Coordinates of C-alpha atoms and ligand atoms in Angstrom, one line a residue:
M144 CA -11.9 77.1 36.4
S145 CA -10.8 77.6 32.8
N146 CA -7.7 75.9 31.6
P147 CA -4.9 78.5 31.4
L148 CA -3.2 76.4 28.6
R149 CA -6.2 76.5 26.4
D150 CA -7.0 79.5 24.2
P151 CA -10.8 79.8 24.1
R152 CA -10.6 80.9 20.5
D153 CA -8.8 77.7 19.5
R154 CA -11.4 75.8 17.6
R155 CA -9.2 72.7 16.8
L156 CA -10.3 70.7 19.8
P157 CA -13.7 69.2 19.1
K158 CA -16.5 70.7 21.2
V159 CA -19.0 68.5 23.0
P160 CA -22.5 69.9 23.3
G161 CA -24.2 70.4 26.6
P162 CA -26.8 67.9 27.9
C163 CA -29.9 67.6 25.7
A164 CA -32.5 65.4 24.1
L165 CA -32.8 64.9 20.3
V166 CA -36.4 64.3 19.4
V167 CA -36.8 62.8 15.9
F168 CA -40.3 63.1 14.5
G169 CA -40.6 60.5 11.8
V170 CA -37.9 58.3 13.3
T171 CA -39.2 55.2 11.4
G172 CA -38.7 56.9 8.0
D173 CA -36.1 56.5 5.4
L174 CA -34.0 59.6 6.3
A175 CA -33.9 58.7 10.0
R176 CA -32.7 55.2 9.3
K177 CA -30.2 56.0 6.6
K178 CA -28.7 59.2 8.0
L179 CA -29.8 60.4 11.4
I180 CA -29.5 57.3 13.5
P181 CA -26.1 56.4 12.0
A182 CA -25.0 60.0 12.6
V183 CA -26.0 59.8 16.3
Y184 CA -23.9 56.6 16.6
D185 CA -20.9 58.1 14.9
L186 CA -21.0 61.1 17.1
A187 CA -21.2 59.0 20.2
N188 CA -18.4 56.8 19.0
R189 CA -16.2 59.9 18.5
G190 CA -17.0 61.0 22.1
L191 CA -19.0 64.0 20.9
L192 CA -22.3 63.4 22.7
P193 CA -22.7 64.6 26.2
P194 CA -23.4 62.2 29.1
G195 CA -26.9 63.7 29.5
F196 CA -28.0 62.8 26.0
V197 CA -31.3 61.1 25.1
L198 CA -32.6 60.0 21.7
L199 CA -36.4 60.2 21.6
G200 CA -38.2 58.9 18.5
F201 CA -41.8 59.7 17.5
A202 CA -43.8 58.1 14.8
R203 CA -47.1 56.4 14.1
R204 CA -46.1 52.8 14.6
D205 CA -47.1 51.1 17.8
W206 CA -43.6 50.2 18.9
G207 CA -42.2 49.8 22.4
D208 CA -38.8 51.2 23.4
G209 CA -37.3 47.7 22.9
D210 CA -38.6 47.3 19.3
F211 CA -37.4 50.7 18.4
E212 CA -34.0 50.1 20.0
Q213 CA -33.6 46.9 17.9
I214 CA -34.5 48.7 14.6
A215 CA -32.3 51.7 15.5
K216 CA -29.4 49.4 16.2
E217 CA -29.7 47.7 12.8
A218 CA -29.9 51.1 11.1
A219 CA -26.8 52.4 13.0
K220 CA -24.8 49.2 12.2
K221 CA -25.7 49.5 8.5
G222 CA -25.1 53.2 8.1
A223 CA -22.3 54.0 10.6
R224 CA -19.2 55.5 9.2
T225 CA -17.0 54.6 12.1
G226 CA -16.2 51.1 13.4
W227 CA -18.8 49.3 15.5
R228 CA -18.4 49.2 19.2
E229 CA -21.1 47.4 21.1
E230 CA -20.4 49.4 24.4
V231 CA -21.0 52.7 22.5
W232 CA -24.4 51.4 21.2
Q233 CA -25.3 50.1 24.7
R234 CA -24.8 53.6 26.1
I235 CA -27.1 55.1 23.4
A236 CA -29.6 52.3 23.8
E237 CA -29.9 53.0 27.5
A238 CA -30.9 56.5 26.7
T239 CA -33.3 55.8 23.7
K240 CA -37.0 56.2 24.0
F241 CA -39.9 55.8 21.5
L242 CA -43.2 57.5 21.7
P243 CA -45.9 56.2 19.3
G244 CA -48.5 58.7 18.1
S245 CA -50.0 60.5 15.2
F246 CA -49.3 64.1 14.5
D247 CA -52.9 65.1 15.2
D248 CA -53.0 63.3 18.5
D249 CA -53.1 65.9 21.3
D250 CA -52.5 63.2 24.0
A251 CA -49.3 62.0 22.4
F252 CA -47.9 65.5 22.3
D253 CA -49.0 66.2 25.9
Q254 CA -47.2 63.0 26.8
L255 CA -44.1 64.1 24.8
A256 CA -44.0 67.5 26.6
A257 CA -44.3 65.7 30.0
M258 CA -41.6 63.2 28.9
L259 CA -39.2 66.1 28.1
K260 CA -39.6 67.4 31.7
D261 CA -39.1 63.9 33.2
L262 CA -36.0 63.3 31.1
D263 CA -34.3 66.2 32.9
A264 CA -34.9 64.5 36.2
S265 CA -34.0 61.0 35.0
H266 CA -31.2 61.6 32.5
G267 CA -30.0 65.2 33.3
T268 CA -30.8 66.7 29.9
G269 CA -31.1 70.1 31.4
G270 CA -34.5 70.4 29.7
N271 CA -32.7 71.2 26.4
A272 CA -34.1 69.7 23.2
A273 CA -33.6 69.7 19.5
F274 CA -36.7 68.7 17.4
Y275 CA -35.8 67.1 14.1
L276 CA -38.7 67.3 11.6
S277 CA -37.9 64.2 9.5
I278 CA -41.5 64.1 8.3
P279 CA -43.5 64.7 5.1
P280 CA -43.6 68.4 4.4
N281 CA -47.4 68.5 4.5
A282 CA -47.1 67.5 8.2
F283 CA -45.0 70.5 9.2
P284 CA -47.9 72.8 10.1
T285 CA -49.6 70.2 12.3
V286 CA -46.4 69.3 14.2
L287 CA -45.4 72.9 14.6
K288 CA -48.9 73.8 16.0
Q289 CA -48.7 70.9 18.4
M290 CA -45.3 72.1 19.7
E291 CA -46.7 75.6 20.1
R292 CA -49.8 74.4 21.9
T293 CA -47.9 72.3 24.4
G294 CA -45.2 75.0 25.0
M295 CA -42.6 72.6 23.9
A296 CA -40.9 75.1 21.7
D297 CA -40.7 77.8 24.3
N298 CA -37.1 78.2 25.6
V299 CA -38.1 81.0 28.0
Q300 CA -40.8 79.1 29.9
T301 CA -38.8 75.9 29.9
N302 CA -35.6 77.8 30.9
S303 CA -33.6 75.8 28.5
W304 CA -32.8 75.8 24.8
R305 CA -35.3 74.4 22.3
R306 CA -34.3 74.2 18.6
V307 CA -36.0 72.9 15.5
V308 CA -34.4 71.2 12.4
V309 CA -36.3 71.6 9.2
E310 CA -35.5 69.3 6.2
K311 CA -35.8 70.4 2.6
P312 CA -37.9 71.0 0.6
F313 CA -38.3 74.5 2.0
G314 CA -41.5 75.1 0.1
H315 CA -42.1 74.6 -3.6
D316 CA -42.0 78.2 -4.6
L317 CA -41.5 81.6 -3.1
A318 CA -45.1 82.0 -1.8
S319 CA -45.1 78.6 -0.1
A320 CA -41.6 79.2 1.3
I321 CA -42.8 82.5 2.9
E322 CA -45.8 80.7 4.3
L323 CA -43.6 77.9 5.8
N324 CA -41.1 80.4 7.2
G325 CA -43.9 82.3 8.8
L326 CA -45.2 79.2 10.4
V327 CA -41.8 78.2 11.8
D328 CA -41.1 81.8 13.0
D329 CA -44.4 81.9 14.9
V330 CA -43.3 79.0 17.0
F331 CA -39.4 79.3 17.2
T332 CA -37.2 82.3 17.3
A333 CA -35.0 82.7 14.1
D334 CA -31.8 81.7 15.9
D335 CA -33.3 78.4 17.0
V336 CA -34.3 77.3 13.4
F337 CA -31.8 75.1 11.6
R338 CA -32.6 74.3 7.9
I339 CA -30.6 71.4 6.6
D340 CA -29.0 71.7 3.2
H341 CA -26.7 68.7 3.7
Y342 CA -24.3 69.9 1.0
L343 CA -23.2 72.6 3.4
G344 CA -22.1 69.8 5.8
K345 CA -19.7 68.4 3.3
E346 CA -16.0 68.9 4.0
T347 CA -15.2 69.9 0.5
V348 CA -17.8 72.6 0.5
Q349 CA -16.4 74.1 3.6
N350 CA -12.9 73.7 2.1
L351 CA -14.0 76.0 -0.7
L352 CA -13.9 78.8 2.0
A353 CA -10.5 77.7 3.2
L354 CA -9.2 77.5 -0.3
R355 CA -10.4 81.0 -1.1
F356 CA -9.9 82.8 2.1
A357 CA -7.0 81.1 3.8
N358 CA -4.6 81.3 0.8
E359 CA -3.1 84.2 -1.0
L360 CA -2.9 82.3 -4.3
F361 CA -6.5 82.3 -5.5
E362 CA -8.3 85.4 -4.3
P363 CA -6.4 87.9 -6.5
I364 CA -7.5 86.0 -9.6
W365 CA -11.0 85.2 -8.3
N366 CA -12.8 87.7 -10.5
S367 CA -13.9 88.6 -14.0
H368 CA -10.4 89.8 -15.0
H369 CA -9.2 86.2 -14.9
I370 CA -12.2 83.9 -14.8
D371 CA -14.1 83.2 -18.0
S372 CA -17.0 81.2 -16.5
V373 CA -18.0 78.9 -13.7
Q374 CA -19.6 75.5 -14.1
I375 CA -21.4 73.9 -11.2
T376 CA -22.5 70.3 -11.8
M377 CA -24.4 67.8 -9.6
A378 CA -24.8 64.6 -11.6
E379 CA -26.4 61.4 -10.4
D380 CA -26.3 58.0 -12.2
V381 CA -29.4 56.7 -10.4
G382 CA -32.9 57.3 -11.6
I383 CA -35.8 58.2 -9.4
G384 CA -36.2 54.7 -8.0
T385 CA -39.4 54.4 -6.0
R386 CA -39.6 58.1 -5.1
A387 CA -42.0 59.1 -7.9
G388 CA -44.5 60.3 -5.3
F389 CA -42.1 63.0 -4.2
Y390 CA -40.3 63.6 -7.5
E391 CA -43.3 64.0 -9.8
G392 CA -44.4 67.3 -8.3
T393 CA -40.9 68.5 -7.8
G394 CA -38.4 68.0 -10.6
A395 CA -34.7 68.6 -10.8
A396 CA -34.8 72.4 -10.5
R397 CA -36.8 72.5 -7.3
D398 CA -35.0 69.4 -5.9
V399 CA -31.4 70.4 -6.5
L400 CA -30.9 73.8 -8.2
Q401 CA -32.9 75.8 -5.7
N402 CA -30.9 74.7 -2.8
H403 CA -27.6 72.8 -3.3
L404 CA -26.5 74.4 -6.5
L405 CA -27.5 78.0 -5.5
Q406 CA -25.7 77.5 -2.2
L407 CA -22.6 76.3 -4.0
L408 CA -22.9 79.3 -6.3
A409 CA -23.2 81.7 -3.3
L410 CA -20.1 80.2 -1.7
T411 CA -18.1 80.4 -4.9
A412 CA -19.1 84.0 -5.7
M413 CA -19.3 85.6 -2.3
D414 CA -16.9 88.2 -0.9
E415 CA -14.8 87.4 2.2
P416 CA -16.9 87.4 5.3
V417 CA -15.5 89.7 8.1
Q418 CA -15.3 86.7 10.3
F419 CA -16.1 83.0 10.1
D420 CA -19.5 83.0 11.8
A421 CA -23.1 82.4 10.8
A422 CA -24.2 86.1 10.5
A423 CA -21.1 87.2 8.5
L424 CA -21.3 84.2 6.2
R425 CA -25.0 84.7 5.6
A426 CA -24.6 88.4 4.9
E427 CA -22.1 87.7 2.1
K428 CA -24.2 84.8 0.6
I429 CA -27.3 86.9 0.6
K430 CA -25.6 89.7 -1.3
V431 CA -24.7 87.2 -4.1
L432 CA -28.1 85.6 -4.3
D433 CA -29.7 89.1 -4.4
A434 CA -27.4 90.0 -7.3
V435 CA -28.2 86.9 -9.4
R436 CA -29.7 87.9 -12.7
L437 CA -31.6 85.5 -15.1
P438 CA -30.8 85.9 -18.8
K439 CA -33.2 88.0 -20.8
D440 CA -33.7 85.1 -23.3
L441 CA -34.6 82.7 -20.5
A442 CA -36.1 80.1 -22.9
S443 CA -32.7 79.6 -24.5
Y444 CA -30.8 79.6 -21.2
A445 CA -33.0 77.4 -19.0
V446 CA -32.9 73.9 -20.4
R447 CA -34.9 70.9 -19.1
G448 CA -34.6 67.3 -20.0
Q449 CA -36.1 63.9 -19.0
Y450 CA -34.2 60.6 -19.2
D451 CA -35.1 58.1 -21.8
Q452 CA -34.2 54.4 -21.6
G453 CA -30.6 53.6 -22.2
W454 CA -27.5 51.8 -20.9
L455 CA -25.7 52.6 -17.7
A456 CA -22.7 50.6 -16.3
G457 CA -23.5 47.8 -18.8
E458 CA -27.1 47.6 -17.6
R459 CA -30.3 48.5 -19.5
V460 CA -32.4 51.0 -17.6
N461 CA -35.9 52.3 -18.0
G462 CA -36.8 55.8 -19.2
Y463 CA -38.5 58.1 -16.7
Q464 CA -42.0 57.5 -18.2
A465 CA -41.6 53.8 -17.5
E466 CA -40.7 54.3 -13.8
E467 CA -43.1 53.1 -11.2
N468 CA -45.9 55.5 -10.4
V469 CA -44.9 58.1 -13.0
A470 CA -48.0 59.6 -14.7
A471 CA -48.3 59.0 -18.5
G472 CA -47.0 62.0 -20.4
S473 CA -45.4 63.5 -17.3
T474 CA -43.4 66.7 -18.0
T475 CA -41.4 66.5 -14.8
E476 CA -37.8 67.4 -15.6
T477 CA -35.0 65.0 -14.4
F478 CA -32.3 67.4 -15.8
A479 CA -32.1 71.1 -15.5
A480 CA -29.4 73.5 -16.7
V481 CA -29.4 77.3 -16.5
R482 CA -27.1 80.2 -17.1
L483 CA -27.1 82.8 -14.3
D484 CA -25.1 86.1 -14.0
V485 CA -24.1 87.8 -10.8
D486 CA -24.4 91.5 -11.2
T487 CA -21.5 92.7 -9.1
R488 CA -18.2 94.3 -10.1
R489 CA -16.3 91.1 -9.3
W490 CA -18.4 88.9 -11.6
A491 CA -19.6 91.3 -14.4
G492 CA -19.7 89.3 -17.6
V493 CA -18.9 85.9 -16.0
P494 CA -21.6 83.4 -16.6
F495 CA -22.4 80.7 -14.0
Y496 CA -23.7 77.6 -15.6
L497 CA -25.5 75.3 -13.3
R498 CA -26.7 71.8 -14.2
T499 CA -28.1 68.8 -12.4
G500 CA -29.6 65.5 -13.6
K501 CA -30.4 61.9 -13.0
R502 CA -29.3 58.9 -15.1
L503 CA -26.2 60.8 -16.2
P504 CA -23.0 58.8 -16.8
R505 CA -21.7 59.0 -13.3
R506 CA -22.3 60.4 -9.8
V507 CA -20.3 63.6 -9.4
T508 CA -20.6 67.0 -7.9
E509 CA -18.0 69.7 -8.7
I510 CA -17.4 73.3 -9.1
G511 CA -15.3 74.1 -12.2
I512 CA -13.7 77.5 -12.4
V513 CA -12.6 78.1 -16.0
F514 CA -10.0 80.7 -16.5
K515 CA -9.5 83.0 -19.5
K516 CA -6.9 82.1 -22.0
A517 CA -3.5 83.8 -21.6
P518 CA -3.7 87.2 -23.4
H519 CA -0.6 86.5 -25.4
L520 CA 1.2 83.2 -26.4
P521 CA 4.8 83.5 -27.5
F522 CA 4.5 80.0 -29.1
S523 CA 3.3 79.0 -32.6
K524 CA -0.3 77.9 -33.0
S525 CA 0.6 74.3 -33.5
D526 CA 2.6 74.3 -30.3
T527 CA -0.4 75.1 -28.2
E528 CA -3.1 73.2 -30.2
E529 CA -3.6 70.8 -27.2
L530 CA -3.7 73.6 -24.6
G531 CA -7.1 74.2 -23.1
A532 CA -8.3 76.8 -20.6
N533 CA -6.7 76.7 -17.1
Q534 CA -9.2 75.2 -14.7
L535 CA -9.6 74.9 -10.9
V536 CA -12.0 72.1 -10.1
V537 CA -13.4 71.6 -6.6
R538 CA -14.6 68.0 -6.4
V539 CA -17.4 68.0 -3.9
Q540 CA -18.0 64.2 -4.3
P541 CA -16.8 61.5 -4.9
D542 CA -12.9 61.6 -4.9
E543 CA -13.2 64.7 -2.7
G544 CA -10.4 67.2 -3.5
V545 CA -9.2 69.9 -5.8
T546 CA -7.7 69.6 -9.3
L547 CA -5.7 72.4 -11.0
R548 CA -5.4 72.0 -14.8
F549 CA -2.7 74.0 -16.6
G550 CA -0.5 73.8 -19.7
S551 CA 2.9 72.0 -19.5
K552 CA 5.6 71.4 -22.0
V553 CA 5.6 67.9 -23.4
P554 CA 9.0 66.3 -22.9
G555 CA 11.1 66.3 -26.1
T556 CA 12.9 68.6 -28.5
T557 CA 9.9 70.6 -29.7
M558 CA 7.9 73.2 -27.7
E559 CA 4.6 71.5 -27.5
V560 CA 2.3 72.5 -24.7
R561 CA -0.5 70.3 -23.4
D562 CA -2.9 70.2 -20.4
V563 CA -1.8 68.4 -17.3
A564 CA -3.5 68.1 -13.9
M565 CA -2.3 68.6 -10.4
D566 CA -4.4 66.8 -7.8
F567 CA -5.1 67.2 -4.1
L568 CA -7.1 64.3 -2.7
Y569 CA -8.6 64.5 0.7
G570 CA -8.2 60.7 1.2
E571 CA -4.5 60.9 0.6
A572 CA -3.5 64.2 2.3
F573 CA -5.2 63.5 5.6
T574 CA -5.3 60.3 7.7
E575 CA -8.7 61.1 9.3
N576 CA -11.8 60.5 7.3
S577 CA -14.2 63.3 6.8
P578 CA -17.4 63.2 9.0
E579 CA -20.6 62.5 7.1
A580 CA -22.6 65.7 6.3
Y581 CA -25.4 64.7 8.7
E582 CA -23.0 63.9 11.4
R583 CA -21.4 67.3 11.2
L584 CA -24.7 69.2 10.9
L585 CA -26.4 67.3 13.7
L586 CA -23.4 68.2 16.0
D587 CA -23.7 71.9 15.0
V588 CA -27.4 71.8 15.8
L589 CA -26.7 70.5 19.3
L590 CA -23.9 73.1 19.7
G591 CA -26.1 75.9 18.4
D592 CA -23.7 76.8 15.7
A593 CA -25.7 78.0 12.7
A594 CA -22.9 78.8 10.3
L595 CA -23.7 76.0 7.9
F596 CA -27.5 76.5 7.8
P597 CA -29.4 78.6 5.3
R598 CA -31.8 81.2 6.8
N599 CA -35.2 82.4 5.6
E600 CA -33.7 85.2 3.5
E601 CA -31.5 82.8 1.6
V602 CA -34.3 80.4 0.9
E603 CA -36.5 83.2 -0.3
A604 CA -33.8 84.7 -2.5
S605 CA -33.2 81.3 -4.0
W606 CA -36.9 80.9 -4.9
R607 CA -36.9 84.3 -6.5
I608 CA -34.3 82.9 -8.9
I609 CA -36.1 79.6 -9.5
D610 CA -39.7 80.8 -9.7
P611 CA -39.5 82.5 -13.2
I612 CA -37.8 79.3 -14.6
E613 CA -40.6 77.2 -13.2
E614 CA -43.3 79.6 -14.5
L615 CA -41.7 79.5 -18.0
W616 CA -41.6 75.7 -18.0
A617 CA -45.2 75.5 -16.7
S618 CA -46.4 77.8 -19.5
G619 CA -46.0 75.1 -22.1
G620 CA -43.7 72.7 -23.9
E621 CA -42.0 69.7 -22.5
P622 CA -38.6 68.5 -21.5
E623 CA -36.2 67.3 -24.1
L624 CA -35.5 63.6 -23.9
Y625 CA -31.9 62.4 -23.3
R626 CA -30.7 58.9 -23.4
A627 CA -29.8 57.4 -19.9
G628 CA -26.1 57.3 -19.6
E629 CA -25.5 60.6 -21.6
W630 CA -24.7 64.0 -20.2
G631 CA -28.2 65.4 -20.6
P632 CA -30.2 66.7 -23.6
K633 CA -28.6 68.3 -26.7
G634 CA -30.2 71.6 -25.6
A635 CA -27.7 71.9 -22.7
D636 CA -24.7 71.6 -25.1
E637 CA -26.3 74.1 -27.5
M638 CA -26.8 76.5 -24.6
L639 CA -23.1 76.6 -24.0
A640 CA -22.2 76.5 -27.7
R641 CA -24.2 79.6 -28.2
D642 CA -21.8 81.3 -25.7
G643 CA -18.8 79.8 -27.5
R644 CA -18.2 77.3 -24.6
T645 CA -18.5 73.6 -23.8
W646 CA -19.4 71.7 -20.6
R647 CA -16.6 70.1 -18.7
R648 CA -16.7 66.3 -18.8
P649 CA -16.2 65.5 -15.1
Ligands
LIG103 N1 -35.1 60.3 2.5 C1 -34.1 61.1 2.1 O1 -33.1 60.7 1.7 C2 -34.4 62.6 2.3 C3 -33.4 63.5 1.7 C4 -33.6 64.8 1.9 C5 -34.7 65.3 2.5 N2 -35.6 64.4 3.0 C6 -36.8 65.0 3.7 O2 -36.9 64.4 5.0 C7 -38.2 64.3 5.5 C8 -38.5 62.8 5.8 O3 -38.2 62.0 4.6 P1 -38.3 60.4 4.6 O4 -37.8 60.0 3.3 O5 -37.6 59.9 5.8 O6 -39.9 60.1 4.7 P2 -40.6 58.8 5.0 O7 -39.7 57.6 4.8 O8 -41.9 58.8 4.3 O9 -40.9 58.9 6.6 C9 -41.9 59.7 7.2 C10 -41.9 59.5 8.7 O10 -43.0 60.4 9.2 C11 -43.9 59.6 10.0 N3 -45.2 60.0 9.8 C12 -45.8 60.4 8.6 N4 -47.1 60.8 8.9 C13 -47.3 60.8 10.2 C14 -48.3 61.1 11.0 N5 -49.5 61.6 10.6 N6 -48.2 60.9 12.4 C15 -47.0 60.4 12.9 N7 -45.9 60.1 12.1 C16 -46.1 60.3 10.8 C17 -43.7 58.2 9.5 O11 -44.1 57.3 10.5 P3 -44.7 55.8 10.3 O12 -43.6 55.1 9.6 O13 -44.9 55.3 11.6 O14 -45.9 56.0 9.4 C18 -42.2 58.1 9.1 O15 -41.5 57.9 10.3 C19 -39.1 64.8 4.3 O16 -39.4 66.1 4.6 C20 -38.1 64.7 3.1 O17 -38.5 65.6 2.1 C21 -35.5 63.1 2.9

């Protein structure tokens, strides 16, 4: 019987998913250890996993359940966000299984299909399962075909729900993304496919929607009448580390611009969704991505760079070319900046500058909304010499929060106006820590809530924007070097200078 005191539309109380198994393909890999297993622990610790929950790991290594449990425990302890409680882990451990096998091994997949059936009887999973593909992208087709062959993906035949979680990269260009989407769609229905862009799981990214659509203050000025330009930055201070194998064929534009930055652009530029659900959000995001226009003079407005040796945090670091397993003369970009325009009435004439790079001075992701100057200043020029443009900055990470920069009178007898900042910090305003992005997204998968997951159309629209840039870069030339510890190559500054603007220094 439903609780008469509880309004079913009240979303404040956390929802607990129904019984299910989480099958992680590639459970011994880096992502599973660093993010997925800790997220499972954190969810269990918060009471957000159902009693009939089973974690089932699949990978090549010949491990037994006990070996896997030990490794998983270490990973959970190391990566957990919430405090350690042995009794919580014990409950997970009792419902943890490991199945060794290679992706081309039919027997292993037959065994997995049988196991999923048995788990319903032994652990009450209701036959429900989410399959997480935490595996090298080239293994996707084999694993999907195995799932199709064994009927594992079929929620009609199994009379339960079956979902798949796909990690980025979602292809490496439009053609390969269409091919991959086709493959996934052959096996799963569209509503059962969850593509992870972990940026969308971040509290601050979701707060962008609250900031814009739950307040009266910002929306009336959220347009080309008041906004001069938008700058979206994702900077990392680290280099590529040991990931040359992945990074060499990818580069900054495919790795970050195509997904995280274009998703941030879409959320910044979109109109209000008619309601806060997956279909309505997607409809608005897609309109923005479809309206994105590349500059005519793309060569001047798509800048790529590669880090050279330099100093970061008092330490001497190698240039990209000297990193382990990087090919001599590699032209892979570790920095990408581009100007995009959004051809809608709201954004006509407002450039969106996107940039991302490795070995930049610090790790920061932010959306900077730069406002136009006041049309008239009743002060003398010298009074406002120190006054910059008003800015609203959404800090995605770290120091999650929002900053508003505006002019204020300097105390004293003269009328001198200078920029000041007003800060909202998540860590100070709320006592509860934000969940990790993977924790939030994994929960949404198990609940079947797709609001924070990009769909095929968004992925394909994003590649339509990135492909011409990649084609231009592939046609010749090489990235401009920038010293590690600096904010990218000179070309990026020149790009904004050409438009009479400068980058924010986050
Ligand atoms: N790592 C990250 O931070 C990160 C971030 C974003 C996206 N991703 C994406 O997440 C996915 C996984 O990345 P990862 O870094 O975790 O990769 P990884 O460390 O290389 O792990 C790959 C996993 O796949 C298993 N595997 C590979 N080939 C197999 C085969 N033929 N049969 C059975 N198992 C096989 C491996 O098992 P064995 O160990 O037993 O060989 C291992 O568990 C990739 O698509 C990646 O692009 C990763």
